[in-house]
CSV table of C-alpha atoms in Angstrom, one decimal:
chain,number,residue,atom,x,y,z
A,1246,UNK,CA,43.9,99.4,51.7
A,1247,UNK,CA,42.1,102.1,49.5
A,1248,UNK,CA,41.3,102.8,46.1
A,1249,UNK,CA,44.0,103.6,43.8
A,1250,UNK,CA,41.3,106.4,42.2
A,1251,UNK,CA,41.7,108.4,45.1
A,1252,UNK,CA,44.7,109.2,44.6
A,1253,UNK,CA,46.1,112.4,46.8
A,1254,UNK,CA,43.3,111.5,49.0
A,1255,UNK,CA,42.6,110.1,52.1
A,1256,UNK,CA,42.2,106.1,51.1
A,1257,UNK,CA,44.0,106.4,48.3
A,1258,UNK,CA,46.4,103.3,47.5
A,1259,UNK,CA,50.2,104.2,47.0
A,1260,UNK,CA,51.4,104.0,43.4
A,1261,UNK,CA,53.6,100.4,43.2
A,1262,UNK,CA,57.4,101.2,43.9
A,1263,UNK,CA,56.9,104.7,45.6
A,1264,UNK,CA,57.5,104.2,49.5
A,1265,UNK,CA,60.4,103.8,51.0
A,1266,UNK,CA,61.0,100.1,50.3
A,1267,UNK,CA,58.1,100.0,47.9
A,1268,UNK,CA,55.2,97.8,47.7
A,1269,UNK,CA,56.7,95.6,50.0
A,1270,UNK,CA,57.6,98.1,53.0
A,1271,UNK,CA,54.2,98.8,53.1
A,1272,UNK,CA,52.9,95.2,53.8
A,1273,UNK,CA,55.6,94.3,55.9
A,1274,UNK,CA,54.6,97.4,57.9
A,1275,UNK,CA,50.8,96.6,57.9
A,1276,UNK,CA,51.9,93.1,58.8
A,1277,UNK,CA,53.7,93.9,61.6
A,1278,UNK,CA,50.6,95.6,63.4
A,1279,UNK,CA,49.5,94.3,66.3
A,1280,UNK,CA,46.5,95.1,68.4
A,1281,UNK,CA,48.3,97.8,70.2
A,1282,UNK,CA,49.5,99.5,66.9
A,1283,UNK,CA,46.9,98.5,64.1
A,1284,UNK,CA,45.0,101.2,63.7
A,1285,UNK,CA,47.8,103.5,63.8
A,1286,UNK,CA,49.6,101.7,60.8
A,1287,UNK,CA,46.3,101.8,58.8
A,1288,UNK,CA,46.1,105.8,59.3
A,1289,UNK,CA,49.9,106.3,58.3
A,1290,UNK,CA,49.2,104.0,55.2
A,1291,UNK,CA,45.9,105.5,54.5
A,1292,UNK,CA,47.3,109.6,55.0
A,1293,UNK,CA,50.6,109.3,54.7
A,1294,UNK,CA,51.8,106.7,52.4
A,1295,UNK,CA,48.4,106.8,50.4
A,1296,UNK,CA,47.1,110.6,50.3
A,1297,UNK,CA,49.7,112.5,50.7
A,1298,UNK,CA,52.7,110.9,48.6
A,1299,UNK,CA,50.2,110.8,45.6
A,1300,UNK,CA,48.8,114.7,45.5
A,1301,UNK,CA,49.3,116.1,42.6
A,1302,UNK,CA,51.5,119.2,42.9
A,1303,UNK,CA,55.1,118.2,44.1
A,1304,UNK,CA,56.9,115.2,42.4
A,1305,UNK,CA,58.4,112.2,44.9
A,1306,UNK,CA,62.0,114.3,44.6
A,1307,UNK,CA,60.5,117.5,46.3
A,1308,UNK,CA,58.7,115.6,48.5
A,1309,UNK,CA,61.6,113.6,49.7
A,1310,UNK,CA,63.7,116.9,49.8
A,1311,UNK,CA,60.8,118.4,52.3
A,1312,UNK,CA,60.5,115.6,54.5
A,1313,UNK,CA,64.2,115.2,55.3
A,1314,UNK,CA,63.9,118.9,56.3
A,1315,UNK,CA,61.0,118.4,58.6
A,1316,UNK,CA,62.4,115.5,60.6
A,1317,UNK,CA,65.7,116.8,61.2
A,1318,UNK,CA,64.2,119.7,62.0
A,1319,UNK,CA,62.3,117.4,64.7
A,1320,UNK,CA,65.5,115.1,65.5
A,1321,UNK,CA,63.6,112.2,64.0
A,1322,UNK,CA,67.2,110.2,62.9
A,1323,UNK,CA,65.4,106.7,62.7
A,1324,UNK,CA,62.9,107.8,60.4
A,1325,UNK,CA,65.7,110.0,58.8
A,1326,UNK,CA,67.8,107.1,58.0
A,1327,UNK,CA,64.4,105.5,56.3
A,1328,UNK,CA,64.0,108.7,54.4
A,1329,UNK,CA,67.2,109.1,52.7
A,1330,UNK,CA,66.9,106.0,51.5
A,1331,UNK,CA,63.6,106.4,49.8
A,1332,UNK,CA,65.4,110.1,49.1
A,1333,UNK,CA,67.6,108.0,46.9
A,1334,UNK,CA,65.2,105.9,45.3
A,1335,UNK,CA,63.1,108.7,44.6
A,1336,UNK,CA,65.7,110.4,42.4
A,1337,UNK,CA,67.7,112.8,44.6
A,1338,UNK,CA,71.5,112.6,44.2
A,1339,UNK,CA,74.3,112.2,47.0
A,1340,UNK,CA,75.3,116.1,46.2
A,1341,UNK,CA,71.3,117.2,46.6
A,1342,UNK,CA,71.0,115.4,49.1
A,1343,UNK,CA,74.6,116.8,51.1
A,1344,UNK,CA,72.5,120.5,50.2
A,1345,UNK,CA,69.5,119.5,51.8
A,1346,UNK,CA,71.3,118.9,54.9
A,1347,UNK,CA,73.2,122.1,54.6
A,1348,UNK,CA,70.0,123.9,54.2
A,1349,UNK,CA,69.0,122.5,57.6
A,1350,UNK,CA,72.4,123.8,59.5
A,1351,UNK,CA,70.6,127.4,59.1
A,1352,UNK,CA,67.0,126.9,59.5
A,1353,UNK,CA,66.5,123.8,61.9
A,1354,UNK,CA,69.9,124.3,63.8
A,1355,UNK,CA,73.5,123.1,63.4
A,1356,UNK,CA,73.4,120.3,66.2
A,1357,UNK,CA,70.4,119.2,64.1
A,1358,UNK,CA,72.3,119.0,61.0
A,1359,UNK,CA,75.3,117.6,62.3
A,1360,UNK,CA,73.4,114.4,63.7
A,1361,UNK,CA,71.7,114.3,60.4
A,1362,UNK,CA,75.1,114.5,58.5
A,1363,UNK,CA,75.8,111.8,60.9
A,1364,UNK,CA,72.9,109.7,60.2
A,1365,UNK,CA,73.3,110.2,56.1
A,1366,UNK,CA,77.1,109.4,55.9
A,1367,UNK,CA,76.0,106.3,57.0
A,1368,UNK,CA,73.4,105.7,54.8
A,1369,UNK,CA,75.2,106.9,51.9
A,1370,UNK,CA,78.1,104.7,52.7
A,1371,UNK,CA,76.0,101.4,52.8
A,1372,UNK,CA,73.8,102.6,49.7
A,1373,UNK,CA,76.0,104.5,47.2
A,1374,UNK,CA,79.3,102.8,48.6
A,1375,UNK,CA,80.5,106.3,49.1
A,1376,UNK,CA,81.0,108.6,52.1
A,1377,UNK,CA,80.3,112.4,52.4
């Protein structure tokens, strides 16, 4: 997949537990490639879960916190759900993330936020065994 001296570039491998389900997620995903959509995985792994993830910079919290903001600002809900759960993992609260989501009301949109709300109660209910 890439070597794990790269790290915050292009090839780099992601540090063990990081991604959304961790190691694991990330073969499954690989895995599941087929000819249609192996390449594509291998660039996500390589840019995404591999060089970006690892820069330097912003710890996994931020970065969680910023990526829920970009896909509800895009309506992405099925990667959303993904995403608050590695928001979990990755060390942000129920109440962090609830202001996230608030955040997002003003900037991205209310009908953006409230499908998001949607998506997180959800989530939240199935992972903290609460609700919002």
């Amino acid at each position: 997949m890439g070597d794990p001296g790269r790290r915050g570039r292009p090839g780099a491998v992601p540090p063990a537990g990081w991604t959304r389900g961790g190691p694991t997620h990330v073969d499954a995903a690989l895995e599941r490639a087929d000819e249609t959509t192996a390449e594509f995985q291998e660039m996500i792994t390589r840019y995404a879960w591999g060089g970006i993830w690892t820069r330097p910079g912003l710890d996994r919290r931020m970065r969680s916190a910023i990526t829920l903001t970009a896909l509800v600002a895009h309506g992405h809900l099925a990667e959303l759900e993904l995403h608050l759960r590695a928001a979990l993992r990755n060390g942000l609260t129920r109440e962090e993330i609830v202001e996230v989501l608030m955040q997002t009301a003003i900037y991205c949109g209310v009908p953006a936020a409230n499908s998001a709300f949607g998506v997180a109660r959800r989530v939240l209910a199935e992972e903290l065994d609460t609700d919002i």
